[in-house]
Amino acid sequence: MTVDTISPSQRALLLLASVKTQKGKDLHPIFKSLRSHTEISSEFEQLKFHAAASLQLQLSQQDDEFSAKDFVPDTRLVASPYNSVPHLLDLDTLDTQSRLLALSLSFFTPVRSDYATGDYLESFNWPEVFQLLKALAAAGGHAWKKQSFYVVSFRSQLQLGVDNDHLHALDAYSHQEAVSSGGLLKYWFGTKNKNRRNLATCIWRNRDDARLGGRGPWHAKARAAARTMYESIVFSTMELVIGDYVDTWDIREWRDAHL
């Protein structure tokens, strides 16, 4: 594997393996002090498909992506394809395990081009995300305890001739509502394919957060507009269960019996 072919998640795992062996090293910046979002790309392509948000993590003091003199610490993570202040996730609002998962999800990317119609689990780099979560927890001295999270996916097919500006506004303002409500750890959406199909997904701290996040006026507008903007929408809910020490993980259909 060469420097040119190594992925952001693989690079992060190598750096974490290195810092874990340095006794007495202060790892606090990894979890609470991020590079400013202004130093990160705002291009959808980079944020959706190249894990650009992961560059916010300060994994090494010798990181050659940014010089120390330019480093401005922050606690706000780019946790969606939107890189602007109203869309940022403030890590200070989260418990330790939710914070660690959110940081790991900054490396979340699709691994196949047919994600809009392909199997959900096989469409993303989930194994790498949980490898990173395990490494981050270990590096920070945190003994991960089994916890479940709430996952939502939206598979859609747009109508012909949709107003893309209006579609973007509905999505962007709905996301701002969800971020303001709290507990949204990751939002990702792809690019529509030649048949106008796409996939979007959210990872929430829990189901109650998701319910509260979807109650705002922009979510109501988006639901009302869906009848005229989409040929079809398939909404699925899932449970992400991460076992003790991140030794196991599973994403399965949500069942109300979990409540």
CSV table of C-alpha atoms in Angstrom, one decimal:
chain,number,residue,atom,x,y,z
A,1,MET,CA,0.0,0.0,0.0
A,2,THR,CA,1.4,3.4,-1.0
A,3,VAL,CA,0.8,6.9,0.4
A,4,ASP,CA,-1.2,7.6,-2.7
A,5,THR,CA,-3.6,4.8,-2.2
A,6,ILE,CA,-4.1,4.8,1.6
A,7,SER,CA,-7.6,5.8,2.7
A,8,PRO,CA,-8.3,8.4,5.4
A,9,SER,CA,-9.5,5.7,7.7
A,10,GLN,CA,-6.4,3.5,7.1
A,11,ARG,CA,-4.2,6.5,7.7
A,12,ALA,CA,-6.0,7.3,11.0
A,13,LEU,CA,-5.7,3.7,12.2
A,14,LEU,CA,-1.9,3.9,11.6
A,15,LEU,CA,-1.6,7.2,13.5
A,16,LEU,CA,-3.7,5.9,16.4
A,17,ALA,CA,-1.6,2.7,16.6
A,18,SER,CA,1.4,5.0,16.9
A,19,VAL,CA,0.1,7.3,19.6
A,20,LYS,CA,-1.2,4.5,21.7
A,21,THR,CA,2.4,3.3,22.3
A,22,GLN,CA,3.6,6.7,23.5
A,23,LYS,CA,3.2,6.6,27.3
A,24,GLY,CA,2.0,9.7,29.0
A,25,LYS,CA,0.9,11.4,25.8
A,26,ASP,CA,-2.1,13.7,26.2
A,27,LEU,CA,-4.7,12.4,23.9
A,28,HIS,CA,-7.4,14.9,25.0
A,29,PRO,CA,-7.1,16.9,21.7
A,30,ILE,CA,-8.3,13.9,19.7
A,31,PHE,CA,-11.6,13.9,21.4
A,32,LYS,CA,-12.4,17.5,22.2
A,33,SER,CA,-10.2,19.8,20.2
A,34,LEU,CA,-10.8,19.8,16.4
A,35,ARG,CA,-9.3,21.7,13.6
A,36,SER,CA,-11.7,24.5,12.6
A,37,HIS,CA,-14.3,23.6,10.0
A,38,THR,CA,-13.1,26.6,8.0
A,39,GLU,CA,-9.9,24.6,7.2
A,40,ILE,CA,-12.0,21.7,5.7
A,41,SER,CA,-13.4,21.5,2.2
A,42,SER,CA,-17.0,22.7,1.7
A,43,GLU,CA,-17.4,20.7,-1.5
A,44,PHE,CA,-20.2,18.1,-1.4
A,45,GLU,CA,-18.1,15.7,-3.4
A,46,GLN,CA,-15.2,15.7,-0.9
A,47,LEU,CA,-17.5,15.5,2.2
A,48,LYS,CA,-19.7,12.7,0.8
A,49,PHE,CA,-17.2,10.5,-0.9
A,50,HIS,CA,-13.7,11.3,0.4
A,51,ALA,CA,-14.3,11.7,4.2
A,52,ALA,CA,-13.0,15.3,4.1
A,53,ALA,CA,-14.5,15.9,7.6
A,54,SER,CA,-12.1,13.4,9.1
A,55,LEU,CA,-9.3,16.0,8.6
A,56,GLN,CA,-10.7,17.9,11.5
A,57,LEU,CA,-9.4,15.2,13.9
A,58,GLN,CA,-6.0,16.1,15.5
A,59,LEU,CA,-4.6,12.6,15.5
A,60,SER,CA,-0.9,13.5,15.4
A,61,GLN,CA,1.1,16.4,16.5
A,62,GLN,CA,3.2,15.9,13.4
A,63,ASP,CA,0.3,15.8,11.0
A,64,ASP,CA,1.6,17.3,7.7
A,65,GLU,CA,-1.9,18.4,6.5
A,66,PHE,CA,-1.8,21.4,8.8
A,67,SER,CA,0.9,23.3,10.5
A,68,ALA,CA,0.8,24.0,14.2
A,69,LYS,CA,0.8,27.8,13.8
A,70,ASP,CA,-2.4,27.6,11.8
A,71,PHE,CA,-4.3,25.3,14.2
A,72,VAL,CA,-7.4,26.9,15.7
A,73,PRO,CA,-9.0,24.5,18.2
A,74,ASP,CA,-12.8,23.9,18.0
A,75,THR,CA,-15.4,21.4,19.3
A,76,ARG,CA,-17.7,21.6,16.3
A,77,LEU,CA,-17.6,18.7,13.9
A,78,VAL,CA,-18.6,18.6,10.3
A,79,ALA,CA,-21.1,15.7,10.6
A,80,SER,CA,-22.9,16.0,7.3
A,81,PRO,CA,-22.2,17.1,3.7
A,82,TYR,CA,-23.0,20.7,4.9
A,83,ASN,CA,-20.0,22.6,6.1
A,84,SER,CA,-21.3,25.7,7.7
A,85,VAL,CA,-22.0,26.8,11.3
A,86,PRO,CA,-25.7,26.0,11.6
A,87,HIS,CA,-25.0,22.4,10.5
A,88,LEU,CA,-22.1,21.6,12.8
A,89,LEU,CA,-22.3,19.0,15.6
A,90,ASP,CA,-20.9,20.4,18.9
A,91,LEU,CA,-19.1,17.6,20.6
A,92,ASP,CA,-19.5,19.3,24.0
A,93,THR,CA,-23.3,18.5,23.8
A,94,LEU,CA,-22.6,14.7,23.7
A,95,ASP,CA,-21.7,12.0,26.2
A,96,THR,CA,-18.4,10.2,25.8
A,97,GLN,CA,-19.6,7.2,23.7
A,98,SER,CA,-21.8,9.4,21.4
A,99,ARG,CA,-18.8,11.7,20.9
A,100,LEU,CA,-16.5,8.8,20.0
A,101,LEU,CA,-19.0,7.4,17.5
A,102,ALA,CA,-19.5,10.8,15.9
A,103,LEU,CA,-15.7,11.2,15.5
A,104,SER,CA,-15.5,7.7,13.9
A,105,LEU,CA,-18.4,8.5,11.6
A,106,SER,CA,-16.4,11.4,10.2
A,107,PHE,CA,-14.7,8.6,8.1
A,108,PHE,CA,-18.0,7.3,6.9
A,109,THR,CA,-18.1,6.8,3.1
A,110,PRO,CA,-19.8,4.6,0.5
A,111,VAL,CA,-17.7,1.7,-0.9
A,112,ARG,CA,-19.9,0.9,-3.9
A,113,SER,CA,-21.4,3.1,-6.6
A,114,ASP,CA,-24.9,1.5,-6.5
A,115,TYR,CA,-25.6,2.6,-2.9
A,116,ALA,CA,-28.9,4.1,-4.0
A,117,THR,CA,-30.3,0.6,-4.6
A,118,GLY,CA,-27.7,-1.8,-3.1
A,119,ASP,CA,-27.6,-3.5,0.3
A,120,TYR,CA,-27.4,-0.9,3.0
A,121,LEU,CA,-24.8,-2.7,5.1
A,122,GLU,CA,-22.6,-3.5,2.1
A,123,SER,CA,-22.8,0.1,0.7
A,124,PHE,CA,-20.6,1.8,3.3
A,125,ASN,CA,-17.3,1.3,5.1
A,126,TRP,CA,-18.9,0.1,8.3
A,127,PRO,CA,-16.1,-2.3,9.3
A,128,GLU,CA,-13.5,0.6,9.1
A,129,VAL,CA,-15.8,2.9,11.1
A,130,PHE,CA,-15.9,0.4,14.0
A,131,GLN,CA,-12.2,-0.4,13.8
A,132,LEU,CA,-11.7,3.4,14.3
A,133,LEU,CA,-14.2,3.5,17.1
A,134,LYS,CA,-12.4,0.7,18.9
A,135,ALA,CA,-9.0,2.4,18.4
A,136,LEU,CA,-10.3,5.8,19.5
A,137,ALA,CA,-11.8,4.3,22.7
A,138,ALA,CA,-8.6,2.4,23.5
A,139,ALA,CA,-6.4,5.5,22.8
A,140,GLY,CA,-8.5,7.6,25.1
A,141,GLY,CA,-8.6,5.0,27.8
A,142,HIS,CA,-12.3,4.5,27.6
A,143,ALA,CA,-13.8,1.0,28.2
A,144,TRP,CA,-16.7,1.0,25.7
A,145,LYS,CA,-20.0,-0.4,27.1
A,146,LYS,CA,-22.7,-2.0,25.0
A,147,GLN,CA,-25.0,0.7,23.6
A,148,SER,CA,-27.6,1.0,20.8
A,149,PHE,CA,-28.2,3.8,18.4
A,150,TYR,CA,-31.0,4.7,16.0
A,151,VAL,CA,-30.4,4.6,12.3
A,152,VAL,CA,-32.7,5.8,9.5
A,153,SER,CA,-32.4,5.4,5.8
A,154,PHE,CA,-34.3,7.1,3.0
A,155,ARG,CA,-34.3,5.6,-0.5
A,156,SER,CA,-35.9,7.9,-3.0
A,157,GLN,CA,-36.7,8.4,-6.7
A,158,LEU,CA,-37.3,12.0,-7.8
A,159,GLN,CA,-39.9,13.1,-10.2
A,160,LEU,CA,-38.7,14.5,-13.5
A,161,GLY,CA,-38.2,18.3,-13.6
A,162,VAL,CA,-37.9,18.8,-9.8
A,163,ASP,CA,-36.8,22.2,-8.6
A,164,ASN,CA,-33.4,21.3,-7.3
A,165,ASP,CA,-33.0,24.7,-5.5
A,166,HIS,CA,-36.2,24.1,-3.5
A,167,LEU,CA,-35.2,20.5,-2.8
A,168,HIS,CA,-31.8,21.7,-1.5
A,169,ALA,CA,-33.5,24.3,0.7
A,170,LEU,CA,-35.9,21.8,2.2
A,171,ASP,CA,-33.0,19.4,3.0
A,172,ALA,CA,-30.6,22.0,4.3
A,173,TYR,CA,-33.1,23.7,6.6
A,174,SER,CA,-34.5,20.4,7.9
A,175,HIS,CA,-30.9,19.4,8.7
A,176,GLN,CA,-30.4,22.6,10.7
A,177,GLU,CA,-33.5,21.8,12.7
A,178,ALA,CA,-32.3,18.4,13.5
A,179,VAL,CA,-28.8,19.6,14.6
A,180,SER,CA,-30.4,22.3,16.8
A,181,SER,CA,-32.7,19.7,18.4
A,182,GLY,CA,-29.7,17.5,19.3
A,183,GLY,CA,-28.5,14.0,19.1
A,184,LEU,CA,-27.9,13.7,15.3
A,185,LEU,CA,-24.4,12.1,15.1
A,186,LYS,CA,-24.2,11.7,11.3
A,187,TYR,CA,-26.2,12.7,8.2
A,188,TRP,CA,-25.2,11.6,4.8
A,189,PHE,CA,-26.8,11.7,1.4
A,190,GLY,CA,-25.5,10.6,-2.0
A,191,THR,CA,-25.8,11.9,-5.5
A,192,LYS,CA,-28.8,10.9,-7.6
A,193,ASN,CA,-28.1,8.3,-10.3
A,194,LYS,CA,-29.2,8.3,-13.9
A,195,ASN,CA,-32.6,7.0,-12.8
A,196,ARG,CA,-33.0,9.9,-10.3
A,197,ARG,CA,-32.6,7.4,-7.4
A,198,ASN,CA,-30.7,8.3,-4.2
A,199,LEU,CA,-30.0,7.3,-0.6
A,200,ALA,CA,-29.8,9.3,2.5
A,201,THR,CA,-29.1,8.1,6.1
A,202,CYS,CA,-29.0,9.4,9.6
A,203,ILE,CA,-27.4,8.0,12.7
A,204,TRP,CA,-29.0,9.3,15.9
A,205,ARG,CA,-28.1,8.9,19.6
A,206,ASN,CA,-31.5,7.4,20.2
A,207,ARG,CA,-35.1,7.2,18.8
A,208,ASP,CA,-36.4,10.0,21.0
A,209,ASP,CA,-33.8,12.4,19.6
A,210,ALA,CA,-34.9,11.4,16.1
A,211,ARG,CA,-38.5,12.1,16.9
A,212,LEU,CA,-37.8,15.5,18.3
A,213,GLY,CA,-35.5,16.4,15.4
A,214,GLY,CA,-38.2,15.7,12.9
A,215,ARG,CA,-40.9,17.9,14.5
A,216,GLY,CA,-39.8,21.3,13.1
A,217,PRO,CA,-41.6,23.4,10.5
A,218,TRP,CA,-39.0,22.6,7.7
A,219,HIS,CA,-39.5,18.9,8.3
A,220,ALA,CA,-43.3,19.4,7.9
A,221,LYS,CA,-42.7,21.3,4.7
A,222,ALA,CA,-40.4,18.6,3.4
A,223,ARG,CA,-43.0,15.9,4.2
A,224,ALA,CA,-45.7,17.9,2.4
A,225,ALA,CA,-43.5,18.5,-0.6
A,226,ALA,CA,-42.6,14.8,-0.9
A,227,ARG,CA,-45.9,14.0,-2.5
A,228,THR,CA,-45.1,16.1,-5.5
A,229,MET,CA,-41.3,15.9,-5.7
A,230,TYR,CA,-40.8,12.1,-5.5
A,231,GLU,CA,-42.0,9.2,-7.4
A,232,SER,CA,-41.2,7.0,-4.4
A,233,ILE,CA,-39.7,7.1,-0.9
A,234,VAL,CA,-38.8,4.1,1.2
A,235,PHE,CA,-38.2,4.9,4.8
A,236,SER,CA,-36.4,2.3,7.0
A,237,THR,CA,-35.5,2.3,10.7
A,238,MET,CA,-32.7,0.3,12.1
A,239,GLU,CA,-30.9,-0.3,15.4
A,240,LEU,CA,-27.1,-0.1,15.6
A,241,VAL,CA,-25.8,-2.2,18.5
A,242,ILE,CA,-22.2,-1.8,19.5
A,243,GLY,CA,-21.0,-4.4,22.0
A,244,ASP,CA,-18.6,-4.1,24.9
A,245,TYR,CA,-15.1,-2.9,24.0
A,246,VAL,CA,-16.5,-2.6,20.3
A,247,ASP,CA,-15.8,-6.3,19.9
A,248,THR,CA,-19.0,-6.7,18.1
A,249,TRP,CA,-21.5,-4.6,16.1
A,250,ASP,CA,-24.7,-5.2,14.3
A,251,ILE,CA,-27.2,-3.1,12.3
A,252,ARG,CA,-30.7,-4.7,12.2
A,253,GLU,CA,-34.3,-3.8,11.7
A,254,TRP,CA,-35.8,-1.7,14.5
A,255,ARG,CA,-38.4,-3.3,16.6
A,256,ASP,CA,-40.7,-1.3,18.9
A,257,ALA,CA,-40.1,-4.0,21.6
A,258,HIS,CA,-36.8,-2.2,22.2
A,259,LEU,CA,-38.6,0.7,23.7
